[in-house]
Amino acid sequence: MRAGFIGLGAMGRPMAANLAQAGRLEAVWNRTRARAEAFAAATGVGVATDPGELARRCDALLLCVSADADVLGVVDEAIPHLRPGTLVIDLSTVRPDTARVCDERVRAAGGAFLDAPVSGGVEGARGATLSMMLGGEARDVARARPLLEVLAARIVHLGPAGCGQAAKAVNQAMAAGINQAVSEALAFARALGLPGERVIEAVGGGAAGNWFLTHRGPTMLAGRFDPGFRVALHHKDLEICRDLAAGLGAHLPLVEMTLVHYRRLIDAGAGDLDISALFRHKQALFRG
Amino acid sequence: MRAGFIGLGAMGRPMAANLAQAGRLEAVWNRTRARAEAFAAATGVGVATDPGELARRCDALLLCVSADADVLGVVDEAIPHLRPGTLVIDLSTVRPDTARVCDERVRAAGGAFLDAPVSGGVEGARGATLSMMLGGEARDVARARPLLEVLAARIVHLGPAGCGQAAKAVNQAMAAGINQAVSEALAFARALGLPGERVIEAVGGGAAGNWFLTHRGPTMLAGRFDPGFRVALHHKDLEICRDLAAGLGAHLPLVEMTLVHYRRLIDAGAGDLDISALFRHKQALFRG
């Protein structure tokens, strides 16, 4: 199976690099062409001139972009050029509805679609330890598996098209609450005068232990907020959570709270920092 | 070092059993004597008639009780009977001030005191995989270590007397936020119609992964809330967090929110359920 990759951002680039290293990547395309050329120079894979050319060269097309409109735009460009049975695999985090629209359009053109958002941070993308949430047909998941196993340590099929994105919305809602929990508790630890690294070690080994504490706690306490996962992107994902909950006649209190806090960070020019910058907001609680 | 153990509750009993199995337990005492006798019959250790007798028989006294008044009461009963240098190790979760008072009184009587609260759930107590947060003198931590290693997989010294309890307050604040995050996100997953076990598998492997999701998510979704860790006890611990924050002129929003939700559960007769019963509150968000 010859794969093409679209979107060489913070998550996409290391995932594409893992495919290239496994000898499974034919070519890449990126909206900013210089980024594709740099990647091609480093890995020896080809650069496509547009998503259509990439579709003609490959029988699996993987996407990792930021916004719903980007996913729909790239899929629409690729569709006229798809080979019969080509797998279109969207690794982006977008609305379940967007996944269902892509699924219909790709299927009508003779291809197959999987929504396949991932979690595990840039570390997970680099080390291929991601967790992947799949929506689509079981037979397409089976066909895609050899490729997906190059990217992810855990591959979970949740149901038909859109279910991967719905599970990712659950993941992003939980991530918001955990960011709140970790940043509030570490601001508390700092205010109590406790040694931060030892608190992370002790708490990380108990019933409050979590990935975010272990991976972002030390940098949070050091005041370093290099992404990681950008505030503006998590804000976008939490708007998806809010809308899905509203569609169920409900609201998600921690999601609402985090949207407010992230909006303040974005308005203060911190939208491109890692989400652990929420620590700044929590520290302010202790300054009266 | 001959150890005595006081307090054979949900956490204390399996910890004492691990000490007995390691051949390090001389005798136990419990306020409800029948519980001590059942433990003695099962393990072959002795039963003391009161904390004073236990102190006379041992050179390390471990406590695992629920409330600050219980810790102070037991320590005051033991003090007149302490041997020179006896280690009094309090595994309970109480106020840092209580630990500092115990430290002063025990030290004045010629003994040594460590506050040593733990985290890791009843599973951690049984499997000796607990994380232990220590306050006290480094030389006493070193003396106690062979005993503590029977109980805990991670032993972290955070500073002088009271610092173990301060770190535990941070742990309990974080645990509250994580309970909020996990219960809200799983109620969302259920309302979205996703398969719960697969969501736990997928989310648990990513950046939102955490101990509580893996250990309490499945029972939460099954509507089973056997303790575990009781709502009423976590409520008590969060009052400690609230008071410590107030002493710093601050408040902890997730702690305050969780105190409100736990109070509702307690008033509804659910105070003896596991803290994952917060799921019930979150499910109600989706019922309009």
XYZ file of C-alpha atoms in Angstrom:
576
model
C 0.000 0.000 0.000
C 1.532 3.300 -1.138
C 0.640 6.150 1.226
C 0.482 9.889 0.671
C 0.479 12.361 3.564
C -1.113 15.808 3.708
C -0.340 18.283 6.512
C 3.151 18.441 8.013
C 2.375 20.344 11.214
C 3.405 19.636 14.814
C 1.643 16.242 14.807
C 1.645 15.460 11.066
C 5.352 15.845 10.464
C 6.538 13.215 12.971
C 3.755 10.837 11.889
C 4.756 11.211 8.213
C 8.398 10.708 9.231
C 7.470 7.392 10.893
C 5.711 6.264 7.687
C 8.759 7.286 5.629
C 11.103 5.411 7.949
C 8.905 2.312 7.650
C 9.251 2.554 3.843
C 5.518 3.156 3.420
C 5.413 6.795 2.295
C 5.259 7.622 -1.448
C 4.906 11.414 -1.318
C 3.637 14.368 0.714
C 1.722 17.584 0.114
C 1.598 20.654 2.336
C -0.146 23.993 1.827
C 3.144 25.767 2.565
C 5.244 24.045 -0.087
C 8.613 24.836 1.532
C 7.676 22.608 4.461
C 6.956 19.678 2.107
C 10.244 20.219 0.290
C 12.226 20.291 3.526
C 10.520 17.063 4.603
C 11.211 15.444 1.203
C 14.869 16.475 1.346
C 15.201 14.944 4.814
C 13.408 11.673 4.040
C 13.782 11.038 0.303
C 10.032 10.843 -0.430
C 8.346 12.780 -3.252
C 6.464 16.090 -3.154
C 3.067 16.249 -4.894
C 1.993 19.477 -6.611
C -1.547 19.211 -5.208
C -3.843 16.779 -3.333
C -5.151 15.488 -6.695
C -1.704 14.419 -7.892
C -1.062 12.800 -4.507
C -4.324 10.847 -4.866
C -3.280 9.564 -8.303
C 0.050 8.298 -6.925
C -1.255 6.546 -3.780
C -3.781 4.006 -2.553
C -3.962 5.482 0.960
C -4.238 9.189 1.623
C -3.603 10.379 5.198
C -4.559 13.896 6.315
C -3.510 15.796 9.423
C -4.719 19.407 9.266
C -6.282 21.844 11.750
C -9.770 22.882 10.723
C -12.956 21.326 9.375
C -12.833 23.516 6.244
C -9.285 22.322 5.506
C -10.330 18.672 5.734
C -13.320 19.218 3.442
C -11.236 21.284 0.999
C -8.467 18.705 0.699
C -10.918 15.803 0.390
C -12.851 17.635 -2.352
C -9.616 18.278 -4.257
C -8.582 14.642 -3.992
C -11.928 13.017 -4.821
C -11.853 13.373 -8.647
C -8.466 11.667 -8.673
C -9.073 8.757 -6.253
C -8.332 5.222 -7.452
C -11.029 2.617 -6.784
C -10.864 1.562 -3.165
C -8.375 4.211 -2.067
C -8.435 4.703 1.718
C -8.770 8.308 2.865
C -7.727 8.456 6.526
C -8.279 11.701 8.414
C -6.025 12.049 11.463
C -7.229 15.620 12.166
C -9.537 16.556 15.049
C -12.773 17.888 13.538
C -16.543 17.606 14.007
C -18.176 14.173 13.679
C -20.472 15.736 11.035
C -17.443 16.653 8.928
C -16.287 13.036 9.096
C -19.726 11.843 7.991
C -19.753 14.273 5.037
C -16.260 13.145 3.997
C -17.336 9.523 4.304
C -20.338 10.068 1.999
C -18.354 11.962 -0.624
C -15.368 9.601 -0.669
C -17.607 6.541 -0.745
C -19.656 8.009 -3.653
C -16.367 8.415 -5.547
C -15.469 4.726 -5.031
C -13.029 5.233 -2.162
C -13.265 4.447 1.550
C -13.018 6.836 4.494
C -11.853 6.473 8.095
C -11.910 9.195 10.734
C -8.827 8.475 12.815
C -8.027 11.266 15.296
C -5.174 10.604 17.681
C -4.101 11.489 21.219
C -0.740 11.277 22.934
C 0.963 14.585 22.252
C 3.925 15.360 20.027
C 5.865 12.787 22.070
C 3.319 10.175 21.028
C 3.517 11.243 17.380
C 7.338 10.987 17.430
C 7.526 7.726 19.343
C 4.509 6.114 17.601
C 2.867 5.617 20.992
C -0.329 7.456 19.996
C -3.802 6.234 20.807
C -6.020 6.286 17.681
C -9.847 6.509 17.683
C -11.398 5.082 14.523
C -14.757 5.610 12.869
C -15.684 3.715 9.702
C -16.292 0.222 8.336
C -14.560 -2.709 10.072
C -13.212 -4.041 6.756
C -11.540 -0.698 6.019
C -10.059 -0.598 9.525
C -8.588 -4.054 8.835
C -7.122 -2.894 5.486
C -5.647 0.238 7.074
C -4.240 -1.485 10.152
C -0.715 -2.264 8.819
C -0.315 1.430 8.028
C -1.887 2.673 11.267
C 0.322 0.410 13.360
C 3.296 2.423 12.130
C 1.753 5.495 13.807
C -0.044 4.340 16.940
C 0.408 1.926 19.836
C -3.327 1.658 20.497
C -5.889 1.450 17.673
C -9.526 1.393 18.799
C -12.509 1.100 16.440
C -15.533 2.866 17.940
C -18.227 2.513 15.276
C -19.268 3.941 11.900
C -17.942 7.178 10.342
C -17.914 10.026 12.870
C -17.476 7.796 15.940
C -13.710 8.342 15.975
C -14.298 12.093 16.123
C -17.005 11.695 18.781
C -14.552 9.713 20.940
C -11.904 12.373 20.318
C -14.368 15.020 21.555
C -14.720 12.960 24.754
C -10.921 12.811 24.936
C -10.593 16.586 24.511
C -13.273 17.257 27.145
C -11.420 14.996 29.583
C -8.097 16.659 28.674
C -9.607 20.054 29.542
C -10.658 18.832 32.985
C -7.292 17.243 33.587
C -5.487 20.432 32.606
C -7.714 22.253 35.130
C -6.971 19.622 37.806
C -3.213 19.518 37.297
C -2.649 23.257 36.901
C -4.832 24.119 39.932
C -3.163 21.495 42.140
C 0.372 22.458 41.097
C -0.341 26.163 41.682
C -1.574 25.072 45.150
C 1.626 23.044 45.713
C 3.767 26.012 44.736
C 1.828 28.345 47.055
C 2.278 25.838 49.902
C 6.042 26.004 49.329
C 6.416 22.325 48.465
C 9.250 21.083 46.225
C 7.526 20.805 42.828
C 9.452 17.932 41.261
C 8.919 15.763 44.342
C 5.205 16.547 44.413
C 4.966 15.445 40.761
C 6.855 12.248 41.586
C 4.683 11.456 44.615
C 1.298 12.424 43.170
C 2.142 10.856 39.797
C 2.526 7.449 41.464
C -0.898 7.456 43.162
C -4.604 7.565 42.409
C -4.329 11.102 40.964
C -1.580 10.016 38.544
C -2.031 11.059 34.919
C -0.157 11.528 31.629
C -0.449 15.305 31.679
C 1.089 15.661 35.160
C 4.067 13.506 34.210
C 4.611 15.073 30.769
C 3.635 18.725 31.332
C 3.944 19.169 35.115
C 7.722 19.743 35.126
C 7.645 22.308 32.293
C 4.550 23.967 33.813
C 6.385 24.505 37.113
C 9.431 25.766 35.205
C 7.226 28.360 33.452
C 8.015 26.848 30.014
C 5.007 26.584 27.703
C 6.463 25.572 24.327
C 3.871 23.593 22.389
C 3.004 20.734 22.828
C -0.613 21.357 22.119
C -1.613 24.934 21.465
C -4.271 26.728 23.504
C -6.000 27.997 20.324
C -6.327 24.449 18.948
C -7.735 22.993 22.176
C -10.136 25.956 22.301
C -11.350 25.004 18.806
C -11.794 21.360 19.922
C -13.729 22.401 23.036
C -16.130 24.382 20.836
C -16.846 21.049 19.110
C -17.514 19.488 22.547
C -19.789 22.382 23.498
C -21.789 22.054 20.262
C -22.135 18.277 20.570
C -23.374 18.649 24.156
C -25.784 21.424 23.107
C -27.131 19.075 20.440
C -27.925 16.665 23.301
C -29.646 19.463 25.240
C -26.820 19.592 27.787
C -23.728 21.541 28.784
C -20.338 20.390 30.083
C -19.280 22.560 33.065
C -15.518 21.893 32.879
C -15.528 22.465 29.126
C -17.361 25.785 29.558
C -14.947 26.862 32.302
C -11.931 25.953 30.189
C -13.293 27.799 27.135
C -13.480 30.948 29.287
C -9.932 30.512 30.603
C -8.476 29.708 27.168
C -10.275 32.738 25.677
C -8.542 34.940 28.276
C -5.181 33.390 27.380
C -5.847 33.908 23.648
C -6.899 37.532 24.236
C -3.679 38.034 26.231
C -1.650 36.819 23.229
C -0.950 33.348 24.664
C -2.977 31.312 22.136
C 0.134 29.767 20.625
C 1.493 28.540 23.967
C 1.007 24.994 25.230
C -2.302 24.392 27.044
C -0.320 23.986 30.287
C -0.155 27.820 30.247
C -3.477 27.515 32.128
C -1.079 27.360 35.107
C -0.720 31.162 34.784
C -4.433 31.604 35.394
C -4.296 29.299 38.440
C -1.257 31.054 39.882
C -3.211 34.319 39.764
C -5.701 32.751 42.232
C -2.962 32.919 44.858
C -2.139 36.576 44.246
C -5.392 37.864 45.703
C 12.199 -3.344 64.076
C 8.954 -4.607 65.644
C 5.928 -2.762 64.269
C 2.485 -2.201 65.729
C -0.458 -1.132 63.569
C -3.484 0.929 64.590
C -6.575 1.229 62.382
C -7.713 -1.725 60.275
C -10.052 0.084 57.860
C -10.286 -0.133 54.057
C -6.683 1.047 53.614
C -5.168 0.023 56.968
C -6.169 -3.616 56.886
C -4.374 -4.543 53.617
C -1.331 -2.475 54.644
C -1.142 -4.270 57.997
C -1.579 -7.582 56.173
C 1.450 -6.783 54.004
C 3.518 -6.033 57.123
C 2.363 -9.317 58.703
C 3.205 -11.263 55.566
C 6.681 -9.700 55.548
C 7.161 -10.903 59.147
C 7.400 -7.346 60.471
C 4.163 -6.981 62.425
C 4.149 -7.623 66.206
C 0.559 -6.699 67.073
C -2.432 -4.551 66.127
C -5.030 -2.422 67.867
C -8.388 -1.297 66.511
C -11.151 0.730 68.168
C -13.653 -1.963 67.211
C -11.886 -4.885 68.879
C -13.626 -7.609 66.850
C -11.892 -6.333 63.735
C -8.467 -6.623 65.405
C -9.268 -10.141 66.592
C -10.376 -11.249 63.121
C -7.160 -9.819 61.690
C -5.056 -11.547 64.364
C -6.782 -14.873 63.731
C -6.077 -14.560 60.007
C -2.437 -13.506 60.323
C -1.140 -14.871 63.637
C -0.087 -11.479 65.053
C -1.047 -10.267 68.532
C -3.850 -7.962 69.638
C -2.991 -5.108 72.010
C -5.521 -4.023 74.639
C -4.867 -0.323 73.959
C -2.450 1.979 72.078
C -0.283 2.235 75.213
C 0.309 -1.519 75.385
C 1.050 -1.552 71.648
C 3.634 1.219 72.186
C 5.346 -0.811 74.945
C 5.636 -3.849 72.651
C 6.941 -2.101 69.513
C 9.633 0.241 68.227
C 7.531 1.474 65.301
C 3.886 2.452 65.611
C 1.904 2.877 62.391
C -1.509 4.587 62.358
C -4.151 4.610 59.657
C -7.346 6.275 60.931
C -9.878 8.723 59.468
C -9.985 11.962 61.410
C -7.604 14.466 62.961
C -9.098 13.909 66.453
C -8.491 10.149 66.126
C -4.827 10.679 65.251
C -4.303 13.070 68.170
C -6.201 10.760 70.552
C -4.212 7.667 69.656
C -0.894 9.529 69.747
C -1.704 10.984 73.185
C -2.575 7.503 74.475
C 0.667 6.045 73.149
C 3.042 8.816 74.221
C 3.454 7.877 77.936
C 4.434 4.348 76.842
C 6.859 5.114 73.990
C 10.328 3.591 74.110
C 13.221 5.966 73.414
C 13.498 6.517 69.656
C 10.240 4.799 68.744
C 9.007 5.827 65.297
C 5.391 6.971 65.162
C 4.308 6.881 61.501
C 0.910 8.341 60.614
C -0.478 6.978 57.322
C -3.814 8.817 57.774
C -4.839 11.861 55.729
C -5.163 14.797 58.159
C -4.264 18.489 58.417
C -0.579 19.472 58.211
C -1.092 21.256 61.571
C -2.145 17.967 63.170
C 1.075 16.370 61.907
C 3.122 19.231 63.364
C 1.377 18.907 66.763
C 2.001 15.127 66.782
C 5.625 15.699 65.811
C 6.142 18.111 68.734
C 4.463 15.848 71.298
C 6.157 12.627 70.160
C 9.560 14.314 69.943
C 9.133 15.784 73.461
C 8.473 12.219 74.693
C 11.710 10.952 73.135
C 10.193 9.380 70.038
C 10.228 10.407 66.384
C 7.307 11.222 64.112
C 6.692 10.935 60.376
C 3.554 12.018 58.532
C 3.231 9.466 55.762
C -0.119 9.700 53.919
C -0.527 7.462 50.895
C -2.304 7.416 47.549
C -3.115 4.572 45.173
C -6.495 3.268 46.293
C -7.362 -0.006 47.972
C -5.686 -1.753 45.018
C -2.475 0.057 45.893
C -2.786 -0.863 49.575
C -3.310 -4.537 48.699
C -0.590 -4.734 46.046
C 1.898 -2.505 47.920
C 1.993 -0.167 44.919
C 1.075 2.921 46.959
C 2.760 6.268 46.602
C 3.783 7.645 50.036
C 4.308 11.342 50.873
C 6.633 11.855 53.827
C 7.141 14.743 56.222
C 9.785 14.578 58.952
C 13.518 14.337 59.528
C 15.639 12.674 56.829
C 17.320 10.380 59.390
C 13.933 9.093 60.550
C 12.837 8.524 56.950
C 16.004 6.446 56.463
C 15.277 4.397 59.619
C 11.668 3.823 58.565
C 12.401 2.960 54.937
C 12.728 -0.861 55.324
C 9.249 -0.878 56.870
C 7.733 1.599 54.409
C 9.041 -0.343 51.426
C 6.771 -3.205 52.476
C 3.797 -0.857 51.942
C 4.623 1.455 49.062
C 6.264 1.365 45.639
C 7.119 5.074 45.700
C 8.404 6.808 48.842
C 8.952 10.566 48.510
C 10.285 12.802 51.282
C 8.884 16.321 50.894
C 10.295 18.211 53.882
C 9.817 18.594 57.659
C 6.765 17.401 59.630
C 3.518 18.407 57.928
C 4.946 18.426 54.390
C 3.674 14.897 53.717
C 0.151 16.044 54.598
C 0.539 19.225 52.529
C 1.512 17.107 49.507
C -1.428 14.812 50.216
C -3.739 17.852 50.170
C -2.345 18.669 46.712
C -2.983 15.041 45.725
C -6.583 15.191 46.973
C -7.226 18.491 45.180
C -5.919 16.973 41.956
C -7.985 13.813 42.531
C -11.121 15.966 42.835
C -10.437 17.640 39.496
C -9.707 14.314 37.846
C -12.922 12.811 39.187
C -14.744 15.830 37.688
C -12.915 15.393 34.364
C -13.443 11.641 34.057
C -17.068 11.541 35.232
C -18.070 14.501 33.019
C -16.337 13.060 29.934
C -17.749 9.545 30.435
C -21.274 10.910 30.929
C -20.692 12.785 27.626
C -19.498 9.550 25.949
C -22.560 7.689 27.160
C -24.894 10.454 25.921
C -23.141 10.340 22.529
C -23.944 6.614 22.333
C -20.299 5.515 22.193
C -19.204 2.076 23.447
C -17.906 2.864 26.954
C -15.225 0.213 27.354
C -13.655 1.160 24.016
C -13.699 4.855 24.889
C -11.854 4.030 28.124
C -9.327 1.963 26.190
C -8.762 4.660 23.564
C -8.721 7.702 25.859
C -6.701 5.845 28.496
C -3.854 5.394 26.023
C -3.535 9.079 25.108
C -2.750 12.479 26.586
C -5.889 12.370 28.772
C -4.900 8.989 30.237
C -5.066 8.693 34.027
C -5.222 6.169 36.893
C -8.807 7.008 37.815
C -10.160 6.430 34.284
C -8.494 3.032 34.056
C -9.400 1.892 37.594
C -12.823 3.511 38.143
C -14.071 4.197 34.586
C -15.388 0.654 33.956
C -17.262 0.413 37.282
C -18.538 4.000 36.858
C -20.086 3.124 33.489
C -21.511 -0.080 34.982
C -23.198 1.989 37.730
C -21.214 0.175 40.466
C -19.897 2.461 43.213
C -18.536 0.096 45.873
C -15.723 1.830 47.741
C -12.917 2.321 46.830
C -12.642 5.726 48.366
C -15.739 7.042 50.065
C -17.361 10.353 49.099
C -17.567 11.427 52.774
C -13.820 10.880 53.285
C -12.811 12.791 50.170
C -15.195 15.568 51.246
C -13.335 15.753 54.569
C -9.996 15.912 52.731
C -11.234 18.679 50.429
C -12.212 20.733 53.471
C -8.534 20.523 54.458
C -7.602 21.760 50.955
C -10.112 24.612 51.213
C -8.749 25.686 54.606
C -5.117 25.534 53.472
C -5.976 27.642 50.404
C -7.941 30.102 52.555
C -4.878 30.410 54.790
C -3.007 31.524 51.666
C -5.740 34.047 50.839
C -6.936 31.980 47.885
C -9.625 29.534 46.796
C -9.444 26.435 44.591
C -12.324 26.465 42.074
C -12.401 22.715 41.322
C -12.176 21.887 45.019
C -15.087 24.233 45.797
C -17.149 22.753 42.950
C -16.447 19.218 44.116
C -17.327 20.042 47.742
C -20.749 21.214 46.505
C -21.298 18.059 44.432
C -20.124 15.714 47.201
C -22.369 17.516 49.706
C -25.341 16.811 47.421
C -24.348 13.135 47.213
C -23.962 12.951 51.018
C -27.345 14.631 51.550
C -28.857 12.100 49.132
C -27.484 9.249 51.270
C -24.585 8.418 48.916
C -21.723 9.455 51.241
C -20.547 5.870 51.674
C -20.317 5.206 47.934
C -17.082 5.456 45.990
C -16.211 8.981 44.782
C -16.875 7.824 41.205
C -20.574 8.209 42.126
C -20.009 11.799 40.957
C -20.938 10.199 37.602
C -24.588 10.328 38.751
C -24.403 14.106 39.043
C -22.842 14.378 35.576
C -25.414 12.067 34.009
C -28.139 14.385 35.309
C -26.651 17.146 33.095
C -27.876 15.171 30.091
C -31.410 14.765 31.370
C -32.327 18.437 30.966
